[in-house]
Coordinates of C-alpha atoms in Angstrom, one line a residue:
X1 CA -9.9 -117.0 75.0
X2 CA -10.6 -118.0 78.6
X3 CA -12.6 -121.2 79.2
X4 CA -15.8 -120.7 81.2
X5 CA -15.9 -123.1 84.2
X6 CA -19.1 -124.2 85.7
X7 CA -19.5 -124.1 89.4
X8 CA -20.2 -127.5 90.8
X9 CA -21.5 -127.7 94.3
X10 CA -19.3 -129.6 96.7
X11 CA -20.4 -132.7 98.5
X12 CA -22.5 -131.9 101.5
X13 CA -23.5 -128.4 100.2
X14 CA -27.2 -127.7 99.5
X15 CA -28.1 -127.0 95.9
X16 CA -30.0 -123.7 95.3
X17 CA -33.8 -124.3 95.0
X18 CA -35.7 -123.2 91.9
X19 CA -39.0 -123.4 93.7
X20 CA -41.0 -120.1 94.2
X21 CA -40.9 -118.5 97.6
X22 CA -43.2 -119.9 100.3
X23 CA -45.6 -117.0 100.2
X24 CA -49.4 -117.0 99.9
X25 CA -49.2 -115.1 96.6
X26 CA -46.5 -117.3 94.9
X27 CA -47.9 -120.5 96.2
X28 CA -51.4 -119.5 95.2
X29 CA -52.9 -119.7 98.7
X30 CA -54.7 -116.4 98.6
X31 CA -58.3 -116.5 99.6
X32 CA -60.7 -116.6 96.7
X33 CA -64.4 -116.9 96.1
X34 CA -65.5 -119.5 93.6
X35 CA -69.2 -119.3 92.8
X36 CA -71.1 -122.5 92.7
X37 CA -73.5 -122.2 89.7
X38 CA -76.6 -124.2 90.6
X39 CA -79.7 -124.4 88.5
X40 CA -81.5 -122.3 91.0
X41 CA -79.0 -119.4 91.0
X42 CA -78.7 -119.5 87.1
X43 CA -82.5 -119.4 86.6
X44 CA -82.9 -116.7 89.3
X45 CA -80.4 -114.4 87.6
X46 CA -82.1 -114.9 84.2
X47 CA -85.7 -114.3 85.5
X48 CA -84.7 -111.4 87.7
X49 CA -82.8 -109.7 84.8
X50 CA -85.7 -110.2 82.5
X51 CA -88.2 -108.8 85.0
X52 CA -86.0 -105.8 85.7
X53 CA -85.5 -105.0 82.0
X54 CA -89.2 -105.5 81.2
X55 CA -90.2 -103.2 84.0
X56 CA -87.8 -100.4 83.0
X57 CA -88.8 -100.9 79.3
X58 CA -92.5 -100.5 80.0
X59 CA -91.8 -97.4 82.0
X60 CA -89.7 -95.8 79.3
X61 CA -92.1 -96.6 76.5
X62 CA -95.1 -95.2 78.5
X63 CA -93.0 -92.1 79.3
X64 CA -92.1 -91.6 75.7
X65 CA -95.7 -92.0 74.6
X66 CA -96.8 -89.4 77.1
X67 CA -94.8 -86.7 75.3
X68 CA -97.1 -84.1 73.5
X69 CA -95.7 -83.3 70.0
X70 CA -96.9 -81.4 67.0
X71 CA -94.9 -81.8 63.8
X72 CA -95.5 -79.8 60.6
X73 CA -93.8 -80.4 57.2
X74 CA -93.5 -77.0 55.5
X75 CA -91.4 -78.0 52.5
X76 CA -94.4 -78.0 50.2
X77 CA -96.5 -75.5 52.0
X78 CA -93.9 -72.8 51.2
X79 CA -93.8 -73.8 47.5
X80 CA -93.3 -70.2 46.3
X81 CA -90.2 -69.8 48.4
X82 CA -89.0 -73.2 47.5
X83 CA -88.9 -72.3 43.8
X84 CA -87.2 -69.0 44.6
X85 CA -84.4 -70.7 46.6
X86 CA -83.7 -73.2 43.7
X87 CA -81.8 -70.4 42.0
X88 CA -78.7 -69.5 44.0
X89 CA -78.7 -66.0 42.5
X90 CA -81.7 -65.2 44.7
X91 CA -79.8 -65.6 47.9
X92 CA -80.3 -62.0 49.0
X93 CA -84.1 -61.9 48.3
X94 CA -86.4 -62.4 51.2
X95 CA -89.3 -64.9 51.1
X96 CA -92.0 -65.4 53.8
X97 CA -94.8 -67.9 54.2
X98 CA -97.4 -68.7 56.9
X99 CA -98.7 -72.0 58.1
X100 CA -101.8 -72.3 60.2
X101 CA -102.5 -75.1 62.6
X102 CA -104.8 -75.9 65.6
X103 CA -104.0 -77.3 69.0
X104 CA -107.0 -79.2 70.2
X105 CA -105.7 -79.6 73.7
X106 CA -103.4 -77.5 75.9
X107 CA -99.7 -78.4 75.9
X108 CA -98.8 -77.8 79.5
X109 CA -95.3 -77.4 80.9
X110 CA -92.1 -76.5 79.1
X111 CA -92.5 -76.5 75.4
X112 CA -89.6 -76.8 73.0
X113 CA -89.4 -75.8 69.3
X114 CA -87.2 -77.8 67.0
X115 CA -86.4 -77.7 63.3
X116 CA -86.1 -81.0 61.6
X117 CA -84.2 -81.9 58.4
X118 CA -84.7 -85.1 56.3
X119 CA -82.2 -86.6 53.8
X120 CA -79.4 -84.2 55.0
X121 CA -76.2 -86.2 55.5
X122 CA -73.9 -84.6 58.0
X123 CA -71.9 -87.8 58.7
X124 CA -69.7 -87.5 55.6
X125 CA -66.0 -87.6 56.6
X126 CA -64.9 -84.5 54.7
X127 CA -67.9 -82.6 56.0
X128 CA -67.4 -83.5 59.6
X129 CA -63.7 -82.5 59.4
X130 CA -64.4 -79.2 57.6
X131 CA -64.0 -76.9 60.6
X132 CA -61.3 -75.1 62.6
X133 CA -61.7 -75.7 66.3
X134 CA -58.8 -73.3 67.0
X135 CA -60.7 -70.5 65.1
X136 CA -63.9 -71.3 67.0
X137 CA -61.9 -70.7 70.2
X138 CA -61.2 -67.2 69.1
X139 CA -57.6 -67.7 68.3
X140 CA -55.8 -66.0 65.4
X141 CA -54.9 -69.0 63.2
X142 CA -53.9 -69.6 59.6
X143 CA -57.0 -71.3 58.3
X144 CA -55.4 -72.1 55.0
X145 CA -53.6 -75.0 56.8
X146 CA -56.9 -76.3 58.3
X147 CA -59.4 -78.7 57.0
X148 CA -61.8 -75.9 56.0
X149 CA -60.9 -76.0 52.3
X150 CA -62.6 -75.0 50.0
X151 CA -64.5 -72.8 52.5
X152 CA -61.5 -71.2 54.0
X153 CA -60.7 -68.1 52.0
X154 CA -62.1 -66.2 49.1
X155 CA -60.2 -65.7 45.8
X156 CA -58.9 -62.3 47.0
X157 CA -57.4 -64.1 50.0
X158 CA -59.9 -62.8 52.6
X159 CA -60.4 -65.6 55.3
X160 CA -63.9 -66.8 56.1
X161 CA -65.1 -66.5 59.7
X162 CA -66.2 -69.1 60.6
X163 CA -64.7 -71.3 58.0
X164 CA -65.6 -74.8 56.8
X165 CA -68.5 -76.7 55.2
X166 CA -70.4 -77.2 58.4
X167 CA -70.6 -73.5 59.2
X168 CA -71.3 -72.6 55.6
X169 CA -74.4 -74.8 55.5
X170 CA -75.9 -73.5 58.8
X171 CA -79.7 -73.7 59.0
X172 CA -80.9 -70.1 58.6
X173 CA -84.7 -70.2 58.4
X174 CA -86.4 -67.8 60.8
X175 CA -89.5 -69.3 62.5
X176 CA -91.9 -67.2 64.7
X177 CA -95.0 -68.5 66.4
X178 CA -98.2 -66.5 66.8
X179 CA -101.4 -67.3 68.8
X180 CA -104.7 -66.3 67.2
X181 CA -106.8 -64.9 70.0
X182 CA -110.1 -63.0 69.4
X183 CA -109.2 -62.0 65.8
X184 CA -105.8 -60.7 66.9
X185 CA -102.3 -62.3 66.6
X186 CA -100.2 -62.5 69.8
X187 CA -96.6 -63.5 69.3
X188 CA -95.6 -66.4 71.5
X189 CA -92.5 -65.4 73.5
X190 CA -89.6 -67.7 72.7
X191 CA -86.1 -67.9 74.2
X192 CA -83.1 -67.8 71.9
X193 CA -80.4 -68.5 74.5
X194 CA -79.8 -71.2 77.0
X195 CA -80.5 -73.9 74.4
X196 CA -76.9 -75.2 73.8
X197 CA -74.8 -77.4 76.0
X198 CA -72.9 -75.7 78.8
X199 CA -69.6 -77.2 77.7
X200 CA -70.1 -76.0 74.2
X201 CA -71.1 -72.5 75.2
X202 CA -68.3 -72.0 77.8
X203 CA -65.5 -74.3 76.7
X204 CA -65.5 -75.1 73.0
X205 CA -66.6 -71.8 71.5
X206 CA -65.3 -68.3 72.3
X207 CA -65.2 -65.0 70.5
X208 CA -61.9 -63.2 69.7
X209 CA -60.8 -60.9 72.5
X210 CA -61.8 -57.4 71.6
X211 CA -63.8 -54.5 73.1
X212 CA -65.9 -54.4 69.9
X213 CA -67.0 -57.6 68.3
X214 CA -67.2 -56.1 64.8
X215 CA -63.6 -55.0 65.2
X216 CA -62.6 -58.5 66.3
X217 CA -63.9 -59.9 63.0
X218 CA -62.2 -57.2 60.9
X219 CA -60.3 -58.5 58.0
X220 CA -62.6 -61.6 57.6
X221 CA -65.8 -62.2 55.6
X222 CA -68.9 -64.2 56.2
X223 CA -69.3 -67.7 54.6
X224 CA -70.7 -67.5 51.1
X225 CA -74.2 -69.0 52.0
X226 CA -74.6 -66.6 55.0
X227 CA -76.8 -63.5 54.8
X228 CA -75.1 -61.8 57.8
X229 CA -71.6 -61.7 59.3
X230 CA -71.0 -63.7 62.4
X231 CA -71.1 -60.6 64.7
X232 CA -74.7 -59.8 63.6
X233 CA -76.3 -63.2 64.0
X234 CA -78.5 -61.8 66.8
X235 CA -79.1 -58.1 66.4
X236 CA -81.3 -58.1 69.6
X237 CA -78.8 -59.6 72.0
X238 CA -75.1 -58.6 71.7
X239 CA -74.1 -61.5 73.9
X240 CA -75.6 -64.0 71.5
X241 CA -73.3 -63.1 68.6
X242 CA -70.2 -64.4 66.9
X243 CA -69.0 -67.9 67.7
X244 CA -71.1 -68.1 70.9
X245 CA -74.4 -67.8 69.1
X246 CA -76.7 -70.6 70.3
X247 CA -78.1 -71.4 66.9
X248 CA -74.6 -71.6 65.5
X249 CA -73.3 -73.8 68.3
X250 CA -76.2 -76.2 68.0
X251 CA -75.7 -76.5 64.3
X252 CA -72.0 -77.3 64.7
X253 CA -72.7 -80.4 66.7
X254 CA -73.3 -82.6 63.6
X255 CA -75.8 -85.5 63.5
X256 CA -75.0 -89.1 62.8
X257 CA -78.2 -89.7 60.8
X258 CA -79.7 -88.2 57.7
X259 CA -82.9 -87.4 59.5
X260 CA -82.5 -85.3 62.6
X261 CA -83.8 -82.4 64.6
X262 CA -82.1 -79.5 66.4
X263 CA -83.4 -77.4 69.3
X264 CA -84.4 -74.0 67.9
X265 CA -86.3 -72.2 70.7
X266 CA -87.9 -72.7 74.1
X267 CA -91.2 -71.3 75.3
X268 CA -90.9 -68.4 77.7
X269 CA -93.5 -69.1 80.2
X270 CA -94.9 -65.6 81.0
X271 CA -98.4 -64.0 81.0
X272 CA -100.9 -65.9 78.9
X273 CA -98.3 -68.7 78.3
X274 CA -97.3 -69.2 81.9
X275 CA -98.7 -72.8 82.0
X276 CA -97.7 -73.7 78.5
X277 CA -99.4 -73.4 75.1
X278 CA -103.2 -73.1 75.4
X279 CA -105.5 -74.8 72.9
X280 CA -106.5 -72.8 69.9
X281 CA -105.4 -71.6 66.5
X282 CA -101.7 -70.8 65.8
X283 CA -99.6 -69.6 62.9
X284 CA -96.0 -70.2 62.0
X285 CA -94.5 -67.3 60.2
X286 CA -91.4 -68.5 58.4
X287 CA -88.6 -66.6 56.6
X288 CA -87.6 -69.2 54.1
X289 CA -83.9 -69.2 53.4
X290 CA -82.6 -72.8 53.6
X291 CA -82.9 -74.7 50.3
X292 CA -83.6 -78.4 50.4
X293 CA -84.7 -79.3 46.9
X294 CA -81.2 -80.0 45.6
X295 CA -80.7 -82.9 47.9
X296 CA -84.4 -84.0 47.9
X297 CA -84.8 -83.0 51.5
X298 CA -87.7 -82.1 53.7
X299 CA -88.0 -79.5 56.5
X300 CA -90.2 -79.7 59.6
X301 CA -91.0 -77.6 62.6
X302 CA -91.8 -79.4 65.8
X303 CA -93.4 -78.4 69.1
X304 CA -92.7 -80.9 71.8
X305 CA -92.6 -81.4 75.5
X306 CA -90.1 -83.5 77.5
X307 CA -90.4 -86.0 80.3
X308 CA -88.0 -87.4 82.9
X309 CA -86.7 -89.9 80.3
X310 CA -86.2 -87.3 77.6
X311 CA -88.1 -86.7 74.4
X312 CA -90.5 -88.9 72.3
X313 CA -87.9 -91.4 71.1
X314 CA -89.0 -94.9 72.3
X315 CA -85.7 -96.6 71.2
X316 CA -84.3 -97.0 74.7
X317 CA -87.5 -98.5 76.0
X318 CA -87.8 -100.9 73.1
X319 CA -84.2 -102.0 73.7
X320 CA -85.0 -102.8 77.3
X321 CA -88.1 -104.7 76.3
X322 CA -86.1 -106.8 73.8
X323 CA -83.4 -107.5 76.3
X324 CA -85.9 -108.4 79.0
X325 CA -87.9 -110.7 76.7
X326 CA -84.6 -112.5 75.6
X327 CA -83.5 -113.0 79.2
X328 CA -87.0 -114.4 80.2
X329 CA -87.1 -116.7 77.2
X330 CA -83.6 -118.0 77.9
X331 CA -84.7 -118.7 81.4
X332 CA -87.7 -120.8 80.2
X333 CA -85.4 -122.7 77.7
X334 CA -82.9 -123.5 80.4
X335 CA -85.7 -124.7 82.7
X336 CA -87.1 -127.0 80.0
X337 CA -83.6 -128.4 79.3
X338 CA -83.0 -129.0 83.0
X339 CA -86.4 -130.8 83.5
X340 CA -85.8 -133.0 80.4
X341 CA -82.3 -134.0 81.5
X342 CA -83.5 -134.7 85.1
X343 CA -86.2 -137.0 83.9
X344 CA -83.6 -139.0 81.8
X345 CA -81.3 -139.2 84.8
X346 CA -84.1 -140.5 87.0
X347 CA -85.1 -143.0 84.3
X348 CA -81.6 -144.5 84.0
X349 CA -81.1 -144.6 87.8
X350 CA -84.3 -146.7 88.1
X351 CA -82.9 -149.1 85.4

C-alpha cells in the first residue's frame, strides 16, 4: 500500500484561503429592504384591512339579499307518486302531479330553475370514484377494469353506457312551468342547453364517433335506474343526447354537501316573458320519477335570479364581515396595549 503524503506549503508560499469570494452575493452585500414596523404602520394596516373587508362584506351581503328566489318542496305534495316510487317494480309506470303557487311581484331579468336535493350524500369515496372518464370521452374501453362496479355490466355481459353509480342515480324528474293567464295555461319557455360548464361540454364529455348516435351505443345498455338509453335523453334536440346531454353533465359534477341544488333550466326571454316572469299564478307540472323516501330525502324546485356576486348564498359576505371585524378588534386591542405601555414608560421616566 502506498502511503498518502500531505502537501505542506513551503515557507514564503501563501496558504489557500477558505473565505468566500469577495462578491456582493457571497459577502451578503446585496441591497435589501427592511421594513421598520412602527406602531403607526401596524395600526394602519389593521384598520385599513378591517375597513376593506367590512366594506366588501356589506356589499356582498346586500347583493345576496337582493336575489329574488322562490323555493317549493314537492316531496309531500306529490304523495301519491311518492308511494308509487317506493316500490322499485313500478319503475316503468308514469306518475304526474301539479303544484300551484303565486308570484306576488314580477321577477325581472334572467330567471334560473334549479332542482334541489336534501340528505343525498354524493361525497362518499366509492360513489365519487364510480365512473369511467375514458368512456365519457367516447372511447372504446373495457369498463370491467374501471371503478364502475357493480354498475359496469349486466349478468349477460352487456356493458352499461354510461357506467357507474353516479350515472345510474341521475336525477330524472321532468319539471315544466305554466303561467295561468285569463283561465288559460301558457307554458313558460325554458332552455335545456347552455346550462353546463363550457369545459365539461367541450373537453370532458364527448360522444362516440359515429354518423348515427344509436349505432354508436350499439352493444350497450342503459343503466338499470334509467328509463331511456343515453342516445334518447332529449328527443327534441339530437345535439343534446348521449354523453353531452346538459342534464347528465351537470349531474356528473358531484356535490360536496348532502344538501345541494343543480341548474335545471333557464328562462327563455321571449314574447310575454321578455322581461322575466310576470306576477300571477303559476303551476309546476312534474313527472315524478326520482325516489327519495329510502334515504329520507327531500326534493325542491327553485326559481331564482342572479346578481354580480352570484346567487343567494351569503357565505362569502359573512366571511368578509367576520374577517373585517376581527382585524378591526385586533387594531383596537393593539392600540390599548400601546397606550397602557406608554403610560408606564412615561411614569418610570419621571421617577
